[in-house]
PDB file of C-alpha atoms in Angstrom:
ATOM      1  CA  THR L  44      17.308 -13.213   0.448  1.00 83.00           C
ATOM      2  CA  HIS L  45      18.777 -10.999   3.118  1.00 88.00           C
ATOM      3  CA  THR L  46      17.165 -10.250   6.464  1.00 94.00           C
ATOM      4  CA  VAL L  47      18.075  -6.989   8.143  1.00 96.00           C
ATOM      5  CA  SER L  48      16.373  -6.049  11.400  1.00 97.00           C
ATOM      6  CA  ILE L  49      15.021  -2.520  11.669  1.00 96.00           C
ATOM      7  CA  VAL L  50      14.441  -2.809  15.420  1.00 97.00           C
ATOM      8  CA  GLN L  51      17.599  -0.942  16.500  1.00 97.00           C
ATOM      9  CA  ALA L  52      17.174   1.812  13.883  1.00 97.00           C
ATOM     10  CA  TYR L  53      13.505   2.236  14.806  1.00 97.00           C
ATOM     11  CA  ASP L  54      14.297   2.366  18.525  1.00 97.00           C
ATOM     12  CA  ASP L  55      17.074   4.923  17.894  1.00 97.00           C
ATOM     13  CA  PHE L  56      14.785   7.183  15.838  1.00 96.00           C
ATOM     14  CA  CYS L  57      12.095   6.974  18.523  1.00 97.00           C
ATOM     15  CA  ALA L  58      14.588   7.764  21.291  1.00 97.00           C
ATOM     16  CA  ALA L  59      16.011  10.719  19.350  1.00 97.00           C
ATOM     17  CA  PHE L  60      12.511  12.089  18.784  1.00 96.00           C
ATOM     18  CA  GLU L  61      11.583  11.707  22.430  1.00 97.00           C
ATOM     19  CA  ASP L  62      14.822  13.405  23.528  1.00 97.00           C
ATOM     20  CA  ALA L  63      14.203  16.308  21.150  1.00 97.00           C
ATOM     21  CA  CYS L  64      10.465  16.727  21.720  1.00 96.00           C
ATOM     22  CA  GLY L  65       9.904  15.423  25.220  1.00 97.00           C
ATOM     23  CA  GLU L  66       7.281  12.900  24.220  1.00 97.00           C
ATOM     24  CA  PRO L  67       7.266   9.515  22.523  1.00 96.00           C
ATOM     25  CA  LEU L  68       6.251   8.862  18.957  1.00 94.00           C
ATOM     26  CA  VAL L  69       2.777   7.317  18.844  1.00 93.00           C
ATOM     27  CA  GLY L  70       0.216   6.203  16.295  1.00 90.00           C
ATOM     28  CA  ILE L  71       0.798   6.945  12.646  1.00 90.00           C
ATOM     29  CA  ALA L  72       4.006   8.883  13.380  1.00 93.00           C
ATOM     30  CA  SER L  73       5.487   5.749  14.914  1.00 93.00           C
ATOM     31  CA  GLU L  74       4.148   3.545  12.108  1.00 91.00           C
ATOM     32  CA  ASN L  75       5.635   5.810   9.429  1.00 93.00           C
ATOM     33  CA  VAL L  76       9.064   5.613  11.076  1.00 96.00           C
ATOM     34  CA  GLN L  77       8.876   1.818  10.667  1.00 94.00           C
ATOM     35  CA  ALA L  78       8.119   2.167   6.942  1.00 93.00           C
ATOM     36  CA  ARG L  79      10.963   4.653   6.532  1.00 95.00           C
ATOM     37  CA  CYS L  80      13.421   2.374   8.360  1.00 96.00           C
ATOM     38  CA  ARG L  81      12.521  -0.422   5.935  1.00 95.00           C
ATOM     39  CA  MET L  82      13.073   1.986   3.023  1.00 95.00           C
ATOM     40  CA  ILE L  83      16.530   2.939   4.310  1.00 96.00           C
ATOM     41  CA  VAL L  84      17.544  -0.730   4.401  1.00 96.00           C
ATOM     42  CA  LEU L  85      16.189  -1.387   0.903  1.00 95.00           C
ATOM     43  CA  MET L  86      17.726   1.782  -0.573  1.00 95.00           C
ATOM     44  CA  SER L  87      21.046   0.888   1.051  1.00 96.00           C
ATOM     45  CA  PHE L  88      21.012  -2.474  -0.752  1.00 96.00           C
ATOM     46  CA  SER L  89      20.079  -0.685  -3.966  1.00 96.00           C
ATOM     47  CA  ASN L  90      22.900   1.841  -3.628  1.00 96.00           C
ATOM     48  CA  GLN L  91      25.489  -0.657  -2.420  1.00 97.00           C
ATOM     49  CA  PHE L  92      24.915  -3.270  -5.100  1.00 96.00           C
ATOM     50  CA  GLY L  93      23.418  -1.242  -7.955  1.00 96.00           C
ATOM     51  CA  TRP L  94      20.095  -3.039  -7.612  1.00 96.00           C
ATOM     52  CA  LEU L  95      16.797  -1.611  -8.795  1.00 96.00           C
ATOM     53  CA  MET L  96      14.419  -1.000  -5.916  1.00 95.00           C
ATOM     54  CA  LEU L  97      10.819  -1.803  -6.759  1.00 94.00           C
ATOM     55  CA  ASN L  98       7.896   0.161  -5.374  1.00 92.00           C
ATOM     56  CA  THR L  99       5.342  -2.446  -4.300  1.00 89.00           C
ATOM     57  CA  GLY L 100       2.392  -0.053  -4.214  1.00 92.00           C
ATOM     58  CA  ASN L 101      -0.741  -0.532  -6.260  1.00 95.00           C
ATOM     59  CA  ARG L 102      -3.380   1.722  -7.758  1.00 96.00           C
ATOM     60  CA  SER L 103      -5.788   1.360  -4.809  1.00 97.00           C
ATOM     61  CA  GLU L 104      -3.178   2.328  -2.213  1.00 94.00           C
ATOM     62  CA  ALA L 105      -1.951   5.242  -4.332  1.00 93.00           C
ATOM     63  CA  ALA L 106      -5.476   6.551  -4.847  1.00 95.00           C
ATOM     64  CA  MET L 107      -6.213   6.494  -1.123  1.00 94.00           C
ATOM     65  CA  GLY L 108      -2.801   7.804  -0.053  1.00 91.00           C
ATOM     66  CA  TYR L 109      -2.369   4.575   1.866  1.00 90.00           C
ATOM     67  CA  SER L 110       1.393   4.770   1.798  1.00 89.00           C
ATOM     68  CA  THR L 111       4.235   6.488   3.605  1.00 90.00           C
ATOM     69  CA  LEU L 112       6.166   9.172   1.744  1.00 88.00           C
ATOM     70  CA  TYR L 113       9.863   8.259   1.750  1.00 90.00           C
ATOM     71  CA  GLY L 114       8.817   4.837   3.027  1.00 90.00           C
ATOM     72  CA  ASP L 115       6.812   2.414   0.944  1.00 86.00           C
ATOM     73  CA  THR L 116       6.474   4.979  -1.850  1.00 88.00           C
ATOM     74  CA  ALA L 117      10.196   4.637  -2.532  1.00 91.00           C
ATOM     75  CA  GLY L 118      11.365   2.670  -5.531  1.00 91.00           C
ATOM     76  CA  ALA L 119      12.417   3.419  -9.069  1.00 89.00           C
ATOM     77  CA  PHE L 120       9.739   1.276 -10.719  1.00 91.00           C
ATOM     78  CA  ALA L 121       6.224   0.231  -9.639  1.00 92.00           C
ATOM     79  CA  PRO L 122       5.315  -2.913 -11.598  1.00 95.00           C
ATOM     80  CA  LEU L 123       1.948  -3.153  -9.799  1.00 95.00           C
ATOM     81  CA  GLY L 124       1.233   0.575  -9.852  1.00 94.00           C
ATOM     82  CA  GLY L 125      -1.457   0.381 -12.522  1.00 95.00           C
ATOM     83  CA  LEU L 126      -3.359  -2.485 -10.893  1.00 97.00           C
ATOM     84  CA  TYR L 127      -6.059  -2.243  -8.252  1.00 98.00           C
ATOM     85  CA  LYS L 128      -5.465  -4.327  -5.110  1.00 97.00           C
ATOM     86  CA  THR L 129      -8.144  -6.834  -6.141  1.00 97.00           C
ATOM     87  CA  GLU L 130      -6.356  -7.228  -9.494  1.00 98.00           C
ATOM     88  CA  VAL L 131      -3.038  -7.813  -7.710  1.00 97.00           C
ATOM     89  CA  ILE L 132      -4.653 -10.608  -5.702  1.00 96.00           C
ATOM     90  CA  ARG L 133      -6.188 -12.149  -8.835  1.00 97.00           C
ATOM     91  CA  LEU L 134      -2.800 -11.912 -10.593  1.00 97.00           C
ATOM     92  CA  ALA L 135      -1.116 -13.703  -7.674  1.00 97.00           C
ATOM     93  CA  GLU L 136      -3.762 -16.435  -7.755  1.00 96.00           C
ATOM     94  CA  TRP L 137      -3.341 -16.768 -11.531  1.00 97.00           C
ATOM     95  CA  ARG L 138       0.440 -17.060 -11.145  1.00 97.00           C
ATOM     96  CA  ASN L 139       0.043 -19.823  -8.576  1.00 97.00           C
ATOM     97  CA  ALA L 140      -2.401 -21.629 -10.875  1.00 96.00           C
ATOM     98  CA  GLN L 141       0.222 -21.508 -13.653  1.00 96.00           C
ATOM     99  CA  ALA L 142       2.783 -23.127 -11.357  1.00 95.00           C
ATOM    100  CA  LYS L 143       0.275 -25.778 -10.258  1.00 92.00           C
ATOM    101  CA  SER L 144      -0.569 -26.587 -13.902  1.00 93.00           C
ATOM    102  CA  VAL L 145       3.008 -27.796 -14.434  1.00 92.00           C
ATOM    103  CA  GLY L 146       3.240 -29.538 -11.070  1.00 92.00           C
ATOM    104  CA  ASP L 147       5.252 -26.865  -9.260  1.00 93.00           C
ATOM    105  CA  ASP L 148       4.616 -25.504  -5.783  1.00 93.00           C
ATOM    106  CA  PRO L 149       2.883 -22.132  -5.492  1.00 93.00           C
ATOM    107  CA  VAL L 150       5.180 -19.211  -6.297  1.00 94.00           C
ATOM    108  CA  ILE L 151       3.374 -16.975  -3.812  1.00 95.00           C
ATOM    109  CA  PRO L 152       2.883 -18.706  -0.455  1.00 94.00           C
ATOM    110  CA  LEU L 153      -0.771 -19.501   0.194  1.00 93.00           C
ATOM    111  CA  SER L 154      -0.413 -18.011   3.686  1.00 93.00           C
ATOM    112  CA  ILE L 155       0.243 -14.621   2.036  1.00 92.00           C
ATOM    113  CA  LEU L 156      -2.902 -14.872  -0.067  1.00 93.00           C
ATOM    114  CA  ALA L 157      -5.040 -16.127   2.845  1.00 94.00           C
ATOM    115  CA  LYS L 158      -4.217 -13.362   5.318  1.00 93.00           C
ATOM    116  CA  PRO L 159      -5.962  -9.989   5.142  1.00 93.00           C
ATOM    117  CA  PRO L 160      -3.826  -7.311   3.454  1.00 91.00           C
ATOM    118  CA  SER L 161      -1.803  -5.398   6.034  1.00 89.00           C
ATOM    119  CA  ALA L 162       0.985  -2.848   6.175  1.00 83.00           C
ATOM    120  CA  GLU L 163       1.933  -4.702   9.378  1.00 80.00           C
ATOM    121  CA  LEU L 164       2.787  -1.529  11.233  1.00 79.00           C
ATOM    122  CA  SER L 165       0.791  -2.278  14.368  1.00 81.00           C
ATOM    123  CA  ALA L 166      -0.640  -5.359  16.049  1.00 84.00           C
ATOM    124  CA  ASP L 167      -3.633  -6.886  14.244  1.00 86.00           C
ATOM    125  CA  GLN L 168      -3.731  -3.980  11.776  1.00 87.00           C
ATOM    126  CA  THR L 169      -5.425  -4.602   8.432  1.00 92.00           C
ATOM    127  CA  ASP L 170      -5.570  -2.271   5.448  1.00 91.00           C
ATOM    128  CA  GLU L 171      -9.334  -2.444   5.110  1.00 94.00           C
ATOM    129  CA  ALA L 172      -9.934  -1.629   8.782  1.00 92.00           C
ATOM    130  CA  SER L 173      -7.444   1.258   8.646  1.00 89.00           C
ATOM    131  CA  MET L 174      -8.998   2.696   5.483  1.00 91.00           C
ATOM    132  CA  GLY L 175     -12.564   2.002   6.549  1.00 93.00           C
ATOM    133  CA  ILE L 176     -13.529   0.203   3.342  1.00 96.00           C
ATOM    134  CA  GLU L 177     -13.088  -3.237   1.801  1.00 97.00           C
ATOM    135  CA  TYR L 178     -10.840  -3.426  -1.261  1.00 97.00           C
ATOM    136  CA  VAL L 179     -13.558  -5.002  -3.389  1.00 97.00           C
ATOM    137  CA  VAL L 180     -15.807  -1.980  -2.738  1.00 97.00           C
ATOM    138  CA  LEU L 181     -12.967   0.531  -2.908  1.00 98.00           C
ATOM    139  CA  ASP L 182     -11.731  -0.762  -6.245  1.00 98.00           C
ATOM    140  CA  ALA L 183     -15.228  -0.739  -7.745  1.00 97.00           C
ATOM    141  CA  ILE L 184     -15.705   2.871  -6.613  1.00 97.00           C
ATOM    142  CA  LEU L 185     -12.271   3.959  -7.849  1.00 97.00           C
ATOM    143  CA  ASP L 186     -12.839   2.312 -11.227  1.00 96.00           C
ATOM    144  CA  ALA L 187     -16.262   3.937 -11.605  1.00 96.00           C
ATOM    145  CA  LEU L 188     -14.967   7.325 -10.440  1.00 96.00           C
ATOM    146  CA  SER L 189     -12.121   7.225 -12.956  1.00 94.00           C
ATOM    147  CA  GLU L 190     -14.587   6.325 -15.756  1.00 92.00           C
ATOM    148  CA  GLU L 191     -16.681   9.351 -14.770  1.00 93.00           C
ATOM    149  CA  ASN L 192     -13.708  11.737 -14.417  1.00 91.00           C
ATOM    150  CA  PHE L 193     -14.255  11.830 -10.656  1.00 90.00           C
ATOM    151  CA  ASP L 194     -17.677  13.458 -11.008  1.00 92.00           C
ATOM    152  CA  THR L 195     -19.378  12.048  -7.915  1.00 93.00           C
ATOM    153  CA  MET L 196     -22.761  13.204  -9.235  1.00 94.00           C
ATOM    154  CA  ALA L 197     -22.550  11.074 -12.393  1.00 95.00           C
ATOM    155  CA  PRO L 198     -25.615   8.804 -12.743  1.00 94.00           C
ATOM    156  CA  ALA L 199     -23.398   5.704 -13.019  1.00 92.00           C
ATOM    157  CA  LEU L 200     -22.220   6.277  -9.437  1.00 95.00           C
ATOM    158  CA  LYS L 201     -25.695   6.152  -7.864  1.00 95.00           C
ATOM    159  CA  ARG L 202     -25.204   2.419  -7.170  1.00 96.00           C
ATOM    160  CA  PHE L 203     -22.640   3.174  -4.460  1.00 97.00           C
ATOM    161  CA  ASP L 204     -23.227   4.176  -0.866  1.00 96.00           C
ATOM    162  CA  PRO L 205     -23.046   8.009  -0.913  1.00 96.00           C
ATOM    163  CA  GLN L 206     -20.892   8.185   2.233  1.00 96.00           C
ATOM    164  CA  GLN L 207     -18.363   5.680   0.889  1.00 97.00           C
ATOM    165  CA  LEU L 208     -18.320   7.438  -2.475  1.00 96.00           C
ATOM    166  CA  LYS L 209     -17.655  10.795  -0.834  1.00 96.00           C
ATOM    167  CA  MET L 210     -14.965   9.335   1.450  1.00 96.00           C
ATOM    168  CA  VAL L 211     -13.128   7.735  -1.476  1.00 97.00           C
ATOM    169  CA  SER L 212     -13.409  10.852  -3.655  1.00 96.00           C
ATOM    170  CA  ASP L 213     -12.268  13.129  -0.816  1.00 96.00           C
ATOM    171  CA  ARG L 214      -9.280  10.917   0.023  1.00 96.00           C
ATOM    172  CA  TYR L 215      -8.358  10.568  -3.638  1.00 96.00           C
ATOM    173  CA  HIS L 216      -8.187  14.356  -4.050  1.00 95.00           C
ATOM    174  CA  ALA L 217      -6.551  14.967  -0.662  1.00 95.00           C
ATOM    175  CA  ASN L 218      -3.732  12.563  -1.512  1.00 93.00           C
ATOM    176  CA  ALA L 219      -2.913  13.831  -5.001  1.00 92.00           C
ATOM    177  CA  PHE L 220       0.346  15.224  -3.619  1.00 90.00           C
ATOM    178  CA  LYS L 221       1.555  11.700  -2.766  1.00 88.00           C
ATOM    179  CA  ARG L 222       0.876  10.474  -6.283  1.00 84.00           C
ATOM    180  CA  ALA L 223       2.777  13.452  -7.677  1.00 80.00           C
ATOM    181  CA  MET L 224       5.801  12.408  -5.566  1.00 64.00           C
ATOM    182  CA  GLU L 225       5.956   8.921  -7.108  1.00 52.00           C
TER     183      GLU L 225
END
């Protein structure tokens, strides 16, 4: 593995923005710069060494637009792109169980699986808090919506909270442009 700090690049981008605009980057603008600095490092490795950069996004994040264009959406191949977040977690647990069955240590550190999913762009940030919905609920809604061709009035969708259903459907449609960029 290689560790490359993005601190200096991030600080330089923030300083350049503040010089140009007279105010500091805050909130999501600041968080997106972090994601884009990480992408620059990863793409530099890819270009320098001819490596394939993987997009680590999943179906849940793509549906909700919970990603940064030219940041974590970068990558030539998304091996997890067709899986909901809850499926990614189950796959990771399955993979660790396979290692344990032959006496090996977990492939995916248990600390990764135990902590709440997070883009880690701000202190104590979690995906579910940022999106306003738990992945287990989100994934069930997304799966049901896709089965019903995103018709929120379909009888099969009556089992969901109407506000959550509307929020997910609205965000799915509002973020179609991000999925088209992938």
